PDB file of C-alpha atoms in Angstrom:
ATOM      1  CA  MET A   1      27.455  -2.957 -15.659  1.00 51.00           C
ATOM      2  CA  SER A   2      28.967  -1.354 -18.997  1.00 53.00           C
ATOM      3  CA  ALA A   3      32.402  -0.847 -19.555  1.00 54.00           C
ATOM      4  CA  GLY A   4      34.086   2.294 -18.256  1.00 54.00           C
ATOM      5  CA  GLN A   5      31.367   2.815 -15.698  1.00 56.00           C
ATOM      6  CA  PRO A   6      32.869   2.952 -12.316  1.00 54.00           C
ATOM      7  CA  GLU A   7      32.107   0.286  -9.839  1.00 54.00           C
ATOM      8  CA  GLN A   8      29.617   1.199  -7.079  1.00 54.00           C
ATOM      9  CA  HIS A   9      29.822   0.167  -3.543  1.00 55.00           C
ATOM     10  CA  THR A  10      26.198  -0.584  -2.060  1.00 54.00           C
ATOM     11  CA  GLU A  11      27.488  -1.488   1.548  1.00 61.00           C
ATOM     12  CA  GLU A  12      25.926   1.037   4.029  1.00 71.00           C
ATOM     13  CA  LEU A  13      27.994   3.002   6.616  1.00 72.00           C
ATOM     14  CA  ARG A  14      27.196   1.930  10.173  1.00 76.00           C
ATOM     15  CA  ILE A  15      27.307   4.578  12.902  1.00 77.00           C
ATOM     16  CA  VAL A  16      28.528   3.273  16.189  1.00 71.00           C
ATOM     17  CA  GLY A  17      27.723   5.627  19.168  1.00 72.00           C
ATOM     18  CA  LYS A  18      30.278   6.258  21.641  1.00 76.00           C
ATOM     19  CA  LYS A  19      30.204   4.324  25.027  1.00 77.00           C
ATOM     20  CA  TYR A  20      30.407   6.282  28.110  1.00 81.00           C
ATOM     21  CA  ILE A  21      31.574   3.751  30.340  1.00 86.00           C
ATOM     22  CA  GLY A  22      32.590   6.227  33.132  1.00 86.00           C
ATOM     23  CA  ARG A  23      29.279   7.868  33.134  1.00 88.00           C
ATOM     24  CA  TRP A  24      27.404   4.781  33.644  1.00 89.00           C
ATOM     25  CA  ILE A  25      29.600   3.647  36.456  1.00 92.00           C
ATOM     26  CA  SER A  26      29.375   6.884  38.310  1.00 93.00           C
ATOM     27  CA  ALA A  27      25.494   6.921  37.963  1.00 93.00           C
ATOM     28  CA  LEU A  28      25.480   3.144  39.197  1.00 94.00           C
ATOM     29  CA  ILE A  29      27.435   4.304  42.383  1.00 95.00           C
ATOM     30  CA  VAL A  30      25.159   7.173  43.131  1.00 95.00           C
ATOM     31  CA  ALA A  31      22.085   5.053  42.619  1.00 95.00           C
ATOM     32  CA  LEU A  32      23.455   2.375  44.929  1.00 95.00           C
ATOM     33  CA  VAL A  33      24.431   5.087  47.597  1.00 96.00           C
ATOM     34  CA  LEU A  34      20.861   6.649  47.367  1.00 95.00           C
ATOM     35  CA  LEU A  35      19.194   3.091  47.770  1.00 95.00           C
ATOM     36  CA  ALA A  36      21.369   2.424  50.748  1.00 95.00           C
ATOM     37  CA  ILE A  37      20.457   5.598  52.479  1.00 93.00           C
ATOM     38  CA  ALA A  38      16.728   5.115  51.669  1.00 92.00           C
ATOM     39  CA  HIS A  39      16.939   1.622  52.882  1.00 91.00           C
ATOM     40  CA  SER A  40      18.453   2.835  56.010  1.00 91.00           C
ATOM     41  CA  MET A  41      16.042   5.298  56.691  1.00 89.00           C
ATOM     42  CA  MET A  42      12.815   3.249  55.994  1.00 89.00           C
ATOM     43  CA  ASN A  43      14.178   0.305  58.368  1.00 89.00           C
ATOM     44  CA  ASN A  44      15.405   2.430  61.011  1.00 89.00           C
ATOM     45  CA  PRO A  45      12.600   2.163  63.865  1.00 88.00           C
ATOM     46  CA  ARG A  46      14.191   5.455  65.314  1.00 87.00           C
ATOM     47  CA  PHE A  47      12.699   7.461  62.798  1.00 88.00           C
ATOM     48  CA  GLU A  48       9.228   6.620  63.937  1.00 90.00           C
ATOM     49  CA  TRP A  49       7.559   7.034  60.681  1.00 90.00           C
ATOM     50  CA  SER A  50       4.054   6.173  62.106  1.00 91.00           C
ATOM     51  CA  VAL A  51       4.279   9.246  64.418  1.00 91.00           C
ATOM     52  CA  ILE A  52       5.596  11.344  61.521  1.00 92.00           C
ATOM     53  CA  ALA A  53       2.555  10.518  59.471  1.00 92.00           C
ATOM     54  CA  ALA A  54      -0.011  10.908  62.425  1.00 91.00           C
ATOM     55  CA  SER A  55       1.594  14.551  63.436  1.00 91.00           C
ATOM     56  CA  PHE A  56       1.920  15.621  59.988  1.00 93.00           C
ATOM     57  CA  THR A  57      -1.748  16.942  59.789  1.00 91.00           C
ATOM     58  CA  GLU A  58      -2.119  17.819  63.552  1.00 92.00           C
ATOM     59  CA  GLU A  59      -4.225  20.963  64.404  1.00 93.00           C
ATOM     60  CA  SER A  60      -1.183  22.854  65.957  1.00 93.00           C
ATOM     61  CA  ILE A  61       1.100  21.991  63.222  1.00 94.00           C
ATOM     62  CA  LEU A  62      -1.228  23.162  60.692  1.00 95.00           C
ATOM     63  CA  GLN A  63      -1.808  26.518  62.638  1.00 95.00           C
ATOM     64  CA  GLY A  64       2.094  26.951  62.640  1.00 94.00           C
ATOM     65  CA  VAL A  65       2.139  26.252  58.929  1.00 95.00           C
ATOM     66  CA  LEU A  66      -0.437  29.030  58.383  1.00 96.00           C
ATOM     67  CA  MET A  67       1.527  31.338  60.621  1.00 95.00           C
ATOM     68  CA  THR A  68       4.543  30.729  58.501  1.00 95.00           C
ATOM     69  CA  LEU A  69       2.932  31.514  55.415  1.00 95.00           C
ATOM     70  CA  LYS A  70       1.411  34.443  56.897  1.00 95.00           C
ATOM     71  CA  LEU A  71       4.814  35.947  58.207  1.00 95.00           C
ATOM     72  CA  THR A  72       6.335  35.192  54.665  1.00 95.00           C
ATOM     73  CA  ALA A  73       3.654  36.879  52.833  1.00 95.00           C
ATOM     74  CA  ILE A  74       3.624  40.099  54.993  1.00 95.00           C
ATOM     75  CA  SER A  75       7.343  40.535  55.173  1.00 95.00           C
ATOM     76  CA  VAL A  76       7.785  39.784  51.348  1.00 95.00           C
ATOM     77  CA  VAL A  77       4.940  42.194  50.026  1.00 95.00           C
ATOM     78  CA  LEU A  78       5.901  45.137  52.332  1.00 96.00           C
ATOM     79  CA  GLY A  79       9.776  44.216  52.174  1.00 95.00           C
ATOM     80  CA  PHE A  80       9.836  44.384  48.521  1.00 94.00           C
ATOM     81  CA  ALA A  81       7.483  47.496  48.512  1.00 95.00           C
ATOM     82  CA  GLY A  82      10.098  49.170  50.894  1.00 94.00           C
ATOM     83  CA  GLY A  83      12.964  48.029  48.996  1.00 93.00           C
ATOM     84  CA  THR A  84      11.808  49.400  45.914  1.00 92.00           C
ATOM     85  CA  VAL A  85      11.577  52.802  47.678  1.00 94.00           C
ATOM     86  CA  LEU A  86      14.904  52.414  48.862  1.00 95.00           C
ATOM     87  CA  ALA A  87      16.373  51.513  45.619  1.00 93.00           C
ATOM     88  CA  LEU A  88      14.864  54.408  43.763  1.00 90.00           C
ATOM     89  CA  MET A  89      16.231  56.709  46.739  1.00 92.00           C
ATOM     90  CA  ARG A  90      19.702  55.041  46.023  1.00 93.00           C
ATOM     91  CA  LEU A  91      19.454  55.970  42.406  1.00 89.00           C
ATOM     92  CA  SER A  92      18.195  59.470  42.672  1.00 89.00           C
ATOM     93  CA  ALA A  93      20.574  62.525  42.251  1.00 88.00           C
ATOM     94  CA  ASN A  94      19.614  63.545  46.123  1.00 92.00           C
ATOM     95  CA  PRO A  95      22.789  62.876  47.977  1.00 93.00           C
ATOM     96  CA  VAL A  96      20.618  62.977  51.218  1.00 95.00           C
ATOM     97  CA  LEU A  97      18.385  60.207  49.949  1.00 94.00           C
ATOM     98  CA  VAL A  98      21.204  58.244  48.592  1.00 94.00           C
ATOM     99  CA  ALA A  99      22.967  58.505  52.161  1.00 95.00           C
ATOM    100  CA  VAL A 100      19.981  57.501  54.056  1.00 95.00           C
ATOM    101  CA  SER A 101      19.362  54.545  51.582  1.00 95.00           C
ATOM    102  CA  TRP A 102      22.893  53.130  51.930  1.00 95.00           C
ATOM    103  CA  ALA A 103      22.942  53.689  55.553  1.00 96.00           C
ATOM    104  CA  TYR A 104      19.671  51.675  55.982  1.00 95.00           C
ATOM    105  CA  THR A 105      21.126  48.885  53.680  1.00 94.00           C
ATOM    106  CA  TRP A 106      24.393  48.833  55.595  1.00 95.00           C
ATOM    107  CA  PHE A 107      22.717  48.419  58.901  1.00 95.00           C
ATOM    108  CA  PHE A 108      20.055  45.971  58.314  1.00 94.00           C
ATOM    109  CA  ARG A 109      22.307  43.562  56.201  1.00 92.00           C
ATOM    110  CA  GLY A 110      24.949  43.777  58.780  1.00 93.00           C
ATOM    111  CA  VAL A 111      22.830  42.861  61.768  1.00 93.00           C
ATOM    112  CA  PRO A 112      21.746  39.361  62.053  1.00 93.00           C
ATOM    113  CA  MET A 113      18.053  38.497  61.851  1.00 93.00           C
ATOM    114  CA  LEU A 114      17.880  37.026  65.344  1.00 93.00           C
ATOM    115  CA  VAL A 115      19.565  40.297  66.869  1.00 94.00           C
ATOM    116  CA  GLN A 116      17.136  42.445  65.195  1.00 93.00           C
ATOM    117  CA  LEU A 117      14.239  40.402  66.503  1.00 94.00           C
ATOM    118  CA  PHE A 118      15.247  40.509  70.048  1.00 93.00           C
ATOM    119  CA  LEU A 119      15.884  44.275  69.662  1.00 92.00           C
ATOM    120  CA  TRP A 120      12.290  44.869  68.382  1.00 92.00           C
ATOM    121  CA  TYR A 121      10.718  42.221  70.933  1.00 92.00           C
ATOM    122  CA  ASN A 122      12.518  44.174  73.734  1.00 91.00           C
ATOM    123  CA  ILE A 123      11.908  47.833  72.422  1.00 88.00           C
ATOM    124  CA  ALA A 124       9.827  48.610  75.622  1.00 86.00           C
ATOM    125  CA  ALA A 125      13.217  48.727  77.432  1.00 87.00           C
ATOM    126  CA  LEU A 126      14.315  51.843  75.554  1.00 86.00           C
ATOM    127  CA  TYR A 127      10.849  53.530  74.696  1.00 84.00           C
ATOM    128  CA  PRO A 128       8.418  52.307  77.434  1.00 85.00           C
ATOM    129  CA  ASN A 129       5.686  54.765  75.952  1.00 84.00           C
ATOM    130  CA  ILE A 130       5.274  55.512  72.181  1.00 80.00           C
ATOM    131  CA  SER A 131       3.531  58.653  71.295  1.00 79.00           C
ATOM    132  CA  LEU A 132       2.756  60.995  68.287  1.00 78.00           C
ATOM    133  CA  THR A 133       3.439  64.778  68.727  1.00 79.00           C
ATOM    134  CA  LEU A 134       2.658  67.405  66.225  1.00 79.00           C
ATOM    135  CA  PRO A 135       3.994  71.023  66.246  1.00 80.00           C
ATOM    136  CA  PHE A 136       1.840  73.513  67.856  1.00 76.00           C
ATOM    137  CA  VAL A 137      -0.738  70.843  68.813  1.00 75.00           C
ATOM    138  CA  GLY A 138       1.434  68.628  71.275  1.00 73.00           C
ATOM    139  CA  GLU A 139       0.604  64.929  71.934  1.00 74.00           C
ATOM    140  CA  VAL A 140      -2.123  63.507  70.039  1.00 73.00           C
ATOM    141  CA  TRP A 141      -1.506  59.886  70.701  1.00 77.00           C
ATOM    142  CA  SER A 142       0.160  57.557  73.073  1.00 78.00           C
ATOM    143  CA  ALA A 143       0.496  53.977  74.054  1.00 79.00           C
ATOM    144  CA  SER A 144       2.505  51.496  75.982  1.00 81.00           C
ATOM    145  CA  ALA A 145       5.304  49.843  74.105  1.00 81.00           C
ATOM    146  CA  ASN A 146       4.422  46.741  75.823  1.00 80.00           C
ATOM    147  CA  SER A 147       0.856  46.761  74.353  1.00 81.00           C
ATOM    148  CA  LEU A 148       2.012  47.512  70.971  1.00 83.00           C
ATOM    149  CA  ILE A 149       4.724  45.338  70.264  1.00 87.00           C
ATOM    150  CA  SER A 150       3.504  41.721  70.689  1.00 89.00           C
ATOM    151  CA  PRO A 151       5.329  38.717  69.343  1.00 91.00           C
ATOM    152  CA  PHE A 152       3.516  38.976  66.246  1.00 93.00           C
ATOM    153  CA  SER A 153       4.194  42.800  65.663  1.00 92.00           C
ATOM    154  CA  ALA A 154       7.826  42.322  66.833  1.00 93.00           C
ATOM    155  CA  ALA A 155       8.403  39.479  64.146  1.00 94.00           C
ATOM    156  CA  VAL A 156       6.673  41.559  61.328  1.00 95.00           C
ATOM    157  CA  ILE A 157       8.677  44.641  61.774  1.00 94.00           C
ATOM    158  CA  ALA A 158      11.887  42.720  62.042  1.00 94.00           C
ATOM    159  CA  LEU A 159      11.276  40.552  59.050  1.00 95.00           C
ATOM    160  CA  VAL A 160      10.039  43.497  57.011  1.00 96.00           C
ATOM    161  CA  MET A 161      12.844  45.776  57.809  1.00 95.00           C
ATOM    162  CA  HIS A 162      15.465  42.901  57.353  1.00 94.00           C
ATOM    163  CA  GLN A 163      13.810  41.851  53.842  1.00 95.00           C
ATOM    164  CA  SER A 164      13.703  45.629  52.729  1.00 95.00           C
ATOM    165  CA  ALA A 165      17.491  45.961  52.754  1.00 94.00           C
ATOM    166  CA  TYR A 166      17.774  42.885  50.635  1.00 94.00           C
ATOM    167  CA  ALA A 167      15.284  43.657  48.368  1.00 94.00           C
ATOM    168  CA  ALA A 168      16.526  47.146  47.789  1.00 94.00           C
ATOM    169  CA  GLU A 169      19.831  45.815  46.298  1.00 93.00           C
ATOM    170  CA  ILE A 170      18.009  43.138  43.949  1.00 93.00           C
ATOM    171  CA  VAL A 171      15.468  45.884  42.665  1.00 92.00           C
ATOM    172  CA  ARG A 172      18.461  48.451  42.158  1.00 91.00           C
ATOM    173  CA  ALA A 173      20.390  45.721  40.166  1.00 90.00           C
ATOM    174  CA  GLY A 174      17.366  45.104  38.229  1.00 89.00           C
ATOM    175  CA  ILE A 175      16.754  48.789  37.307  1.00 86.00           C
ATOM    176  CA  GLN A 176      20.331  49.254  36.396  1.00 87.00           C
ATOM    177  CA  SER A 177      20.361  46.390  33.943  1.00 85.00           C
ATOM    178  CA  VAL A 178      17.917  48.362  31.776  1.00 83.00           C
ATOM    179  CA  GLY A 179      19.987  50.291  28.990  1.00 79.00           C
ATOM    180  CA  THR A 180      20.164  53.948  28.919  1.00 78.00           C
ATOM    181  CA  GLY A 181      19.149  53.870  25.506  1.00 80.00           C
ATOM    182  CA  GLN A 182      15.678  52.610  26.225  1.00 78.00           C
ATOM    183  CA  LEU A 183      15.291  55.575  28.818  1.00 76.00           C
ATOM    184  CA  GLU A 184      16.439  58.084  25.930  1.00 80.00           C
ATOM    185  CA  ALA A 185      13.952  56.638  23.676  1.00 84.00           C
ATOM    186  CA  ALA A 186      11.090  56.909  26.235  1.00 81.00           C
ATOM    187  CA  ARG A 187      11.918  60.612  27.133  1.00 82.00           C
ATOM    188  CA  ALA A 188      12.060  61.339  23.148  1.00 83.00           C
ATOM    189  CA  LEU A 189       8.551  59.893  22.813  1.00 81.00           C
ATOM    190  CA  GLY A 190       7.368  62.375  25.643  1.00 82.00           C
ATOM    191  CA  TYR A 191       6.994  59.876  28.562  1.00 82.00           C
ATOM    192  CA  ARG A 192       6.953  61.432  32.223  1.00 83.00           C
ATOM    193  CA  PRO A 193       9.222  59.867  34.729  1.00 78.00           C
ATOM    194  CA  ALA A 194       6.468  57.951  36.212  1.00 80.00           C
ATOM    195  CA  GLN A 195       5.329  56.592  32.831  1.00 81.00           C
ATOM    196  CA  ILE A 196       9.062  55.736  32.085  1.00 81.00           C
ATOM    197  CA  PHE A 197       9.354  53.624  35.102  1.00 79.00           C
ATOM    198  CA  ARG A 198       6.012  51.957  34.695  1.00 80.00           C
ATOM    199  CA  HIS A 199       6.186  51.029  30.739  1.00 79.00           C
ATOM    200  CA  THR A 200       9.784  50.817  29.988  1.00 81.00           C
ATOM    201  CA  VAL A 201      11.866  50.400  33.192  1.00 82.00           C
ATOM    202  CA  LEU A 202       9.862  47.833  35.199  1.00 80.00           C
ATOM    203  CA  PRO A 203       8.895  45.248  32.461  1.00 80.00           C
ATOM    204  CA  GLN A 204      12.602  45.140  31.407  1.00 83.00           C
ATOM    205  CA  ALA A 205      13.921  45.017  34.859  1.00 84.00           C
ATOM    206  CA  MET A 206      11.387  42.157  36.249  1.00 84.00           C
ATOM    207  CA  ARG A 207      13.333  39.732  34.121  1.00 84.00           C
ATOM    208  CA  ALA A 208      16.549  40.356  36.008  1.00 86.00           C
ATOM    209  CA  ILE A 209      14.757  41.044  39.251  1.00 88.00           C
ATOM    210  CA  LEU A 210      12.650  37.764  39.484  1.00 87.00           C
ATOM    211  CA  PRO A 211      15.321  34.963  39.636  1.00 88.00           C
ATOM    212  CA  PRO A 212      17.104  36.578  42.900  1.00 90.00           C
ATOM    213  CA  ALA A 213      13.698  37.753  44.039  1.00 90.00           C
ATOM    214  CA  GLY A 214      12.414  34.171  44.123  1.00 90.00           C
ATOM    215  CA  ASN A 215      15.413  33.024  45.936  1.00 91.00           C
ATOM    216  CA  GLU A 216      14.933  35.492  48.416  1.00 92.00           C
ATOM    217  CA  VAL A 217      11.072  34.835  49.016  1.00 93.00           C
ATOM    218  CA  ILE A 218      12.215  31.114  49.639  1.00 93.00           C
ATOM    219  CA  GLY A 219      15.042  32.328  51.956  1.00 93.00           C
ATOM    220  CA  GLN A 220      12.585  34.478  53.852  1.00 94.00           C
ATOM    221  CA  LEU A 221      10.146  31.659  54.515  1.00 94.00           C
ATOM    222  CA  LYS A 222      13.008  29.659  56.213  1.00 93.00           C
ATOM    223  CA  THR A 223      13.964  32.842  57.916  1.00 93.00           C
ATOM    224  CA  THR A 224      10.885  33.165  59.629  1.00 93.00           C
ATOM    225  CA  ALA A 225      11.868  29.970  61.799  1.00 93.00           C
ATOM    226  CA  VAL A 226      13.705  32.280  64.100  1.00 93.00           C
ATOM    227  CA  VAL A 227      10.415  33.723  65.479  1.00 94.00           C
ATOM    228  CA  SER A 228      10.140  30.547  67.438  1.00 92.00           C
ATOM    229  CA  VAL A 229      12.613  31.938  69.872  1.00 93.00           C
ATOM    230  CA  ILE A 230      10.003  34.428  70.887  1.00 91.00           C
ATOM    231  CA  SER A 231       7.295  32.063  71.393  1.00 89.00           C
ATOM    232  CA  LEU A 232       5.346  32.805  68.287  1.00 91.00           C
ATOM    233  CA  GLN A 233       3.872  29.735  67.085  1.00 90.00           C
ATOM    234  CA  ASP A 234       5.034  29.105  63.654  1.00 92.00           C
ATOM    235  CA  VAL A 235       5.560  25.352  62.284  1.00 94.00           C
ATOM    236  CA  LEU A 236       8.874  24.920  64.243  1.00 93.00           C
ATOM    237  CA  PHE A 237       7.488  26.239  67.376  1.00 94.00           C
ATOM    238  CA  SER A 238       4.406  23.794  67.158  1.00 93.00           C
ATOM    239  CA  ALA A 239       6.652  20.945  66.683  1.00 94.00           C
ATOM    240  CA  GLN A 240       8.584  21.891  69.682  1.00 93.00           C
ATOM    241  CA  ILE A 241       5.434  22.331  71.688  1.00 93.00           C
ATOM    242  CA  ILE A 242       4.561  18.739  70.882  1.00 92.00           C
ATOM    243  CA  TYR A 243       8.002  16.942  71.366  1.00 91.00           C
ATOM    244  CA  GLN A 244       8.208  18.781  74.735  1.00 91.00           C
ATOM    245  CA  ARG A 245       5.324  16.994  75.885  1.00 91.00           C
ATOM    246  CA  THR A 246       5.776  13.687  74.207  1.00 89.00           C
ATOM    247  CA  TYR A 247       9.719  13.593  73.791  1.00 89.00           C
ATOM    248  CA  GLU A 248       9.133  12.347  70.366  1.00 90.00           C
ATOM    249  CA  VAL A 249      12.009  14.954  69.158  1.00 91.00           C
ATOM    250  CA  ILE A 250      13.151  13.520  65.826  1.00 92.00           C
ATOM    251  CA  PRO A 251       9.766  12.589  64.233  1.00 93.00           C
ATOM    252  CA  LEU A 252       8.425  16.097  65.351  1.00 93.00           C
ATOM    253  CA  LEU A 253      11.638  17.847  63.889  1.00 94.00           C
ATOM    254  CA  LEU A 254      11.216  15.649  60.703  1.00 94.00           C
ATOM    255  CA  VAL A 255       7.561  16.948  60.461  1.00 95.00           C
ATOM    256  CA  ALA A 256       8.746  20.413  60.309  1.00 95.00           C
ATOM    257  CA  THR A 257      11.428  19.647  57.891  1.00 94.00           C
ATOM    258  CA  LEU A 258       8.886  17.968  55.574  1.00 95.00           C
ATOM    259  CA  TRP A 259       6.535  21.128  55.693  1.00 95.00           C
ATOM    260  CA  TYR A 260       9.425  23.534  54.933  1.00 96.00           C
ATOM    261  CA  LEU A 261      10.328  21.117  51.910  1.00 95.00           C
ATOM    262  CA  VAL A 262       6.498  21.257  50.837  1.00 96.00           C
ATOM    263  CA  MET A 263       6.359  25.149  51.039  1.00 95.00           C
ATOM    264  CA  THR A 264       9.567  25.792  49.484  1.00 94.00           C
ATOM    265  CA  SER A 265       8.754  23.517  46.610  1.00 94.00           C
ATOM    266  CA  LEU A 266       5.305  25.202  46.076  1.00 94.00           C
ATOM    267  CA  LEU A 267       7.177  28.456  45.913  1.00 92.00           C
ATOM    268  CA  SER A 268       9.732  27.128  43.467  1.00 92.00           C
ATOM    269  CA  ILE A 269       6.777  26.089  40.971  1.00 92.00           C
ATOM    270  CA  GLY A 270       5.213  29.611  41.465  1.00 89.00           C
ATOM    271  CA  GLN A 271       8.625  31.108  40.582  1.00 86.00           C
ATOM    272  CA  TYR A 272       9.065  28.995  37.617  1.00 88.00           C
ATOM    273  CA  TYR A 273       5.685  30.130  36.161  1.00 88.00           C
ATOM    274  CA  VAL A 274       6.127  33.915  36.916  1.00 84.00           C
ATOM    275  CA  GLU A 275       9.571  33.917  35.095  1.00 82.00           C
ATOM    276  CA  ARG A 276       8.235  32.173  32.375  1.00 84.00           C
ATOM    277  CA  HIS A 277       5.258  34.731  32.083  1.00 80.00           C
ATOM    278  CA  PHE A 278       7.832  37.869  32.102  1.00 75.00           C
ATOM    279  CA  SER A 279      10.223  36.130  29.757  1.00 74.00           C
ATOM    280  CA  ARG A 280       7.384  35.306  27.081  1.00 70.00           C
ATOM    281  CA  SER A 281       7.419  38.823  25.747  1.00 57.00           C
ATOM    282  CA  SER A 282      11.097  39.009  25.104  1.00 56.00           C
ATOM    283  CA  THR A 283      10.977  35.323  23.603  1.00 56.00           C
ATOM    284  CA  GLN A 284       8.280  36.553  21.162  1.00 56.00           C
ATOM    285  CA  ARG A 285      10.430  39.431  20.055  1.00 55.00           C
ATOM    286  CA  LYS A 286      13.288  37.219  19.434  1.00 55.00           C
ATOM    287  CA  VAL A 287      11.207  35.084  17.238  1.00 52.00           C
ATOM    288  CA  LYS A 288       9.710  37.856  15.338  1.00 56.00           C
ATOM    289  CA  ARG A 289      13.305  39.203  14.498  1.00 55.00           C
ATOM    290  CA  GLU A 290      14.364  35.795  13.259  1.00 58.00           C
ATOM    291  CA  SER A 291      11.375  35.349  11.193  1.00 59.00           C
ATOM    292  CA  ALA A 292      11.732  38.780   9.811  1.00 54.00           C
ATOM    293  CA  LYS A 293      15.421  38.022   8.858  1.00 56.00           C
ATOM    294  CA  SER A 294      14.535  34.825   7.307  1.00 58.00           C
ATOM    295  CA  SER A 295      11.693  36.332   5.103  1.00 56.00           C
ATOM    296  CA  ALA A 296      13.712  39.112   4.076  1.00 52.00           C
ATOM    297  CA  PRO A 297      14.841  39.171   0.156  1.00 55.00           C
ATOM    298  CA  ALA A 298      18.575  38.330  -0.570  1.00 49.00           C
ATOM    299  CA  TYR A 299      20.046  41.070  -2.765  1.00 47.00           C
ATOM    300  CA  SER A 300      22.895  40.315  -5.278  1.00 45.00           C
ATOM    301  CA  ILE A 301      25.979  42.816  -4.693  1.00 44.00           C
ATOM    302  CA  GLU A 302      26.707  42.365  -8.459  1.00 45.00           C
ATOM    303  CA  SER A 303      23.552  42.870  -9.965  1.00 42.00           C
ATOM    304  CA  GLY A 304      21.473  44.923  -7.361  1.00 47.00           C
ATOM    305  CA  ARG A 305      18.639  42.540  -8.017  1.00 48.00           C
ATOM    306  CA  THR A 306      17.132  40.027  -5.468  1.00 46.00           C
ATOM    307  CA  SER A 307      18.310  36.417  -5.974  1.00 47.00           C
ATOM    308  CA  ASN A 308      14.844  35.428  -7.057  1.00 48.00           C
ATOM    309  CA  GLY A 309      15.800  37.299 -10.280  1.00 43.00           C
TER     310      GLY A 309
END
C-alpha cells in the first residue's frame, strides 16, 4: 500500500434479520389449539364418521343437493334480472318509477325471508282462484291457487322477490360508481342510451358489482335452507328425513354442513375467476399507461431538448 493512500476495510457487513418472537409464539398457540380440536373431533365416537361417509353420497342427499343448486340458480338469475330493472327504475327521472322501486326494496328487505315464504305458500287463503281478465273481453284464464302454488313455486317466488330487492341495491351502487365524465363522453360520440349502458356503463360497473354480488349468491345458496319448512326436499330436508328414521341427528346434520361447504367453496372459486376476468381490462390499461410514461422522452427545461441530446 503506497503512502498517502487511505486504508481500505475489507470486512463485509452482515445483515441480521429481526426476530419476531411474538409472531411465532402466537402461531404456535393457534396451531396447538387447532390440533387439539382436530384430535377431539377425530377421536370422538359420537361424531360417527362412518355414518357421515356412508350418507354423504346417498341418493336422497344428492337429490337434495340438486334441488338446492336449482333453487339458487333460478333465484339468482331471475333475482338479478329483476334487480337490474328495479335499479334502472330507481335511477330514472320518473318519480312514479322511483317511488315503486323504493317501496319494493323497502318491503322485501324489511320482511324476513321465512315470513315471505309462508305468505306465498299460503296465498290461497287470500286468493283461492287466480284469474286473468282483459278489458272488453272478460276473464280469459282462471286456475285454483292451490294447484298453481306448489312448494317449489312458492319457494321460487319468495326467493326471487327477496333476491331482487338486494340485487337492486347492488346494481344501483355499481351503476352510480361510473363517473359522469364517461357518460358525457359516450353521448358526445353519438351513442344511444342503450349503447351507453351496454358499452360504457355495464363493463365499468361490473367491477363494483361483482364482489358484493358474489357474496350475495353464496348467501342465497344458504338462504335456500329455509325451504325445508314447507317440506321441499333440499339438502337439509333430505338430511332431516333420514335422521328422523335412523335417529342419527348429528351425523346427518354434519353431512348437510359438509355439502354446504362444498357448494359455497365452488361458488367462491367461480367468483374469483369471474372477478379476475372483468378486472383484466383495467389492469391492461394501467400497464399500458405506465409503459407509455416510461418510454416517453424526458425534456430539459433549460434547453428545451431531450435528455438524450
